[in-house]
mmCIF file of C-alpha atoms in Angstrom:
data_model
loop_
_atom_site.group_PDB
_atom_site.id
_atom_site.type_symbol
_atom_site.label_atom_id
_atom_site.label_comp_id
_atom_site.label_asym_id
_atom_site.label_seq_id
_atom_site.Cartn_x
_atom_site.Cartn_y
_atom_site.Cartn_z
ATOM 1 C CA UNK A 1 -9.311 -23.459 28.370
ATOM 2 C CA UNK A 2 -11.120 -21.412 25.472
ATOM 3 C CA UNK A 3 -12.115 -23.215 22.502
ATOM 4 C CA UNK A 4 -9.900 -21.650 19.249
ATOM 5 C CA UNK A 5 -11.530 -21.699 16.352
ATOM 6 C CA UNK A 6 -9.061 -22.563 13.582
ATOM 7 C CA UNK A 7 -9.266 -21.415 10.153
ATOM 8 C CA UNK A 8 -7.465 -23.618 7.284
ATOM 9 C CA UNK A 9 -6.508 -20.628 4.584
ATOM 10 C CA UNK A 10 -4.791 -22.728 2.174
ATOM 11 C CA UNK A 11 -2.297 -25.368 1.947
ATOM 12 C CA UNK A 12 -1.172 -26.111 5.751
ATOM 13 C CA UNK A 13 -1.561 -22.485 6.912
ATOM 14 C CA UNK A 14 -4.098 -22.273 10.086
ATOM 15 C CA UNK A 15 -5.416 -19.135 11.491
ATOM 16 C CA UNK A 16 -7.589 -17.359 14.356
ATOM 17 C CA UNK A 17 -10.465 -15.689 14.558
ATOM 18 C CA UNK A 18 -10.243 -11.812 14.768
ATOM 19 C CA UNK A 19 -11.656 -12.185 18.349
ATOM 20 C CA UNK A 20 -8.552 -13.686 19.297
ATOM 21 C CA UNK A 21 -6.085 -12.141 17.514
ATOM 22 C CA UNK A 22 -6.063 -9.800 14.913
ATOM 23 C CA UNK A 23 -3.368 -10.929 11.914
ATOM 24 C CA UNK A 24 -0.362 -8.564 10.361
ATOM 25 C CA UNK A 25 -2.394 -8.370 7.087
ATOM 26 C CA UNK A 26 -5.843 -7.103 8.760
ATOM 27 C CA UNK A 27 -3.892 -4.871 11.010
ATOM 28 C CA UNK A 28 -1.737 -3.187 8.300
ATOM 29 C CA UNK A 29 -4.437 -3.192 5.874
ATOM 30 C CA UNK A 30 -6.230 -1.047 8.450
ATOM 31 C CA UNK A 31 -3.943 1.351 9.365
ATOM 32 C CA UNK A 32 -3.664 2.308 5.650
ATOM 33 C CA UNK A 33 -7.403 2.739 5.165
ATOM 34 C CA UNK A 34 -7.158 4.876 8.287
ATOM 35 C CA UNK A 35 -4.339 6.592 6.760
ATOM 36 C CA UNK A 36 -6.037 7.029 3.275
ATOM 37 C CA UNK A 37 -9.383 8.996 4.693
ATOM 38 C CA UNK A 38 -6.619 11.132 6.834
ATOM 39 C CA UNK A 39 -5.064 12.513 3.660
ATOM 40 C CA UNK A 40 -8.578 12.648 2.058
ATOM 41 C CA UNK A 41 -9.924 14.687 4.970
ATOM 42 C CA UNK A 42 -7.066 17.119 4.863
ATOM 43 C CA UNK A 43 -7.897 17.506 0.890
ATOM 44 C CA UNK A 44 -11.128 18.966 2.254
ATOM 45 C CA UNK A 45 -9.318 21.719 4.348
ATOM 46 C CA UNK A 46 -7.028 22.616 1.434
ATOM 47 C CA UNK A 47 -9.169 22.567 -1.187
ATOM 48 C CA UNK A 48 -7.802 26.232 -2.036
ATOM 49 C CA UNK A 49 -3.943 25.283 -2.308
ATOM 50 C CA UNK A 50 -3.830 23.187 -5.293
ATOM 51 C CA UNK A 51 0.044 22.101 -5.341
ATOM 52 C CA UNK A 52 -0.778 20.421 -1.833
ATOM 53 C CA UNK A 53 -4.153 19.185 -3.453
ATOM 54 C CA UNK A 54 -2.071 17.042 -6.374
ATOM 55 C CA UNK A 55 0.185 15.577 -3.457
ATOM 56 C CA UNK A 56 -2.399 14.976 -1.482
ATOM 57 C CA UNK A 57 -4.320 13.463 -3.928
ATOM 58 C CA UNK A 58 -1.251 11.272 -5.016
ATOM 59 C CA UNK A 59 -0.655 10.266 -1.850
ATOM 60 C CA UNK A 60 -4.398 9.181 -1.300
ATOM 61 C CA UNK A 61 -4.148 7.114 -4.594
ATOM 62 C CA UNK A 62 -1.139 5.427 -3.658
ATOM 63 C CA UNK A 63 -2.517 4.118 -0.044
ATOM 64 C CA UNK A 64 -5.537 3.246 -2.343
ATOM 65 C CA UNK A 65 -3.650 0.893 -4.398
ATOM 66 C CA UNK A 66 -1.415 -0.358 -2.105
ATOM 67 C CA UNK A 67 -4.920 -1.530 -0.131
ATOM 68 C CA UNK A 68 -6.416 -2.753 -3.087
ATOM 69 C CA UNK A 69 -3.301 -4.765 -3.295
ATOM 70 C CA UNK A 70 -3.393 -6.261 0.298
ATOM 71 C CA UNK A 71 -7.138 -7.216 -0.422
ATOM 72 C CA UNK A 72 -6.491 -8.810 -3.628
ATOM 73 C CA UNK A 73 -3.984 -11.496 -2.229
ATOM 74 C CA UNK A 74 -4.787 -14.646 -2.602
ATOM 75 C CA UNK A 75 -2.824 -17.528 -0.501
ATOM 76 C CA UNK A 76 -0.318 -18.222 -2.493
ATOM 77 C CA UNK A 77 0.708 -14.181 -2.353
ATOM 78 C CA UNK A 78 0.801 -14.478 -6.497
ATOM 79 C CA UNK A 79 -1.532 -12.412 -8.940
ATOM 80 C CA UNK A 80 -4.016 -15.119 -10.434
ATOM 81 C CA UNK A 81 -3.098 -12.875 -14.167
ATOM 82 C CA UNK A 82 0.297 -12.864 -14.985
ATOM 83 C CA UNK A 83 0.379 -9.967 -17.776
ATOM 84 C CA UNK A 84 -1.876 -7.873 -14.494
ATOM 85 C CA UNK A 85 0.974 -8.810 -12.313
ATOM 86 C CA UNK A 86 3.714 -8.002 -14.767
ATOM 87 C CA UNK A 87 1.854 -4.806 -15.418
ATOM 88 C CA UNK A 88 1.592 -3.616 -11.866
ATOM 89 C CA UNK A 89 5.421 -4.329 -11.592
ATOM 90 C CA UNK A 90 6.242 -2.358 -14.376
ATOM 91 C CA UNK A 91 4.013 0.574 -13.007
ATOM 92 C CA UNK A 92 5.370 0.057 -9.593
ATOM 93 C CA UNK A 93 9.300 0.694 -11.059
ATOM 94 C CA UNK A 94 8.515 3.632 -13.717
ATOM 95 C CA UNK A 95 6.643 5.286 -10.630
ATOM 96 C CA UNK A 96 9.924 4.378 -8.375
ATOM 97 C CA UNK A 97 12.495 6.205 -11.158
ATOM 98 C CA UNK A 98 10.037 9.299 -11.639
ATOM 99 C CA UNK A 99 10.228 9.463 -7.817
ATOM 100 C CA UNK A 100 13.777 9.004 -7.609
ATOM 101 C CA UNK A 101 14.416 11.646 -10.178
ATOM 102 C CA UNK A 102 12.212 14.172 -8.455
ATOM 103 C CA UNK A 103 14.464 14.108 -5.121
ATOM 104 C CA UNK A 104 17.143 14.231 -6.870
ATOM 105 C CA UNK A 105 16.304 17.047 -9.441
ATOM 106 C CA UNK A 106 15.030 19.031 -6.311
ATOM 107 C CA UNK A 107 18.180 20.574 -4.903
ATOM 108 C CA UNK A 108 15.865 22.241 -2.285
ATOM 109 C CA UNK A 109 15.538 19.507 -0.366
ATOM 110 C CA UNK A 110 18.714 18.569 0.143
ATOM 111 C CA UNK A 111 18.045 14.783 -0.578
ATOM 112 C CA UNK A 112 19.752 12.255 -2.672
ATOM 113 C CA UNK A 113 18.288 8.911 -3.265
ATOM 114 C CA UNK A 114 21.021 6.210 -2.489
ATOM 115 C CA UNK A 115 18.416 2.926 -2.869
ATOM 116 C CA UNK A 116 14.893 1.939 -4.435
ATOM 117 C CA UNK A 117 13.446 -0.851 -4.933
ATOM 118 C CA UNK A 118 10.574 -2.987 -6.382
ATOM 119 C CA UNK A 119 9.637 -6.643 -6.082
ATOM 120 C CA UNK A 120 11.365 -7.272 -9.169
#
């Protein structure tokens, strides 16, 4: 039988190495850095078409922050500054209602937001 080599995180938790399994966290974190240079390589080939540009770009900066928030996690899965954590809420829900009013305002699309939500 293979030797595991055990990680202690924090408090009680225990993980693997990579080699034997790769965790939810790495693997998501991945795919959204994949994801990210996707969008950012398709902002080369439309450099010309600049409404697609700003969503592109958008899009780009949100899988940027949402990785830069998968990184940042410590153990306990709380920001170490309260007031940056309160702030990145806040951010998160004004971002959520300007969203929300954009489908909506857009009768084009023939959407209507019936839920959103925010860790708050």
């Amino acid at each position: 039988m293979a030797l595991l080599r055990l990680n202690c995180v924090c408090l009680c938790v225990l993980s693997v190495q990579p080699t034997v399994r790769k965790g939810v966290l790495p693997s998501m974190l991945e795919e959204i850095l994949n994801t990210r240079l996707r969008v950012k390589h398709s902002m080369k080939t439309y450099k010309q078409d600049k409404t697609l540009m700003r969503l592109l770009d958008a899009r780009q900066l949100g899988l940027k922050l949402i990785a830069n928030g998968y990184a940042a996690a410590n153990c306990s899965g709380r920001m170490p500054s309260v007031e940056v954590g309160d702030s990145i809420v806040h951010k998160a829900r004004e971002t959520l209602e300007r969203a929300i009013k954009l489908v909506n305002d857009t009768k084009k699309w023939g959407a209507h937001v019936v839920y959103g939500d925010t860790d708050r």
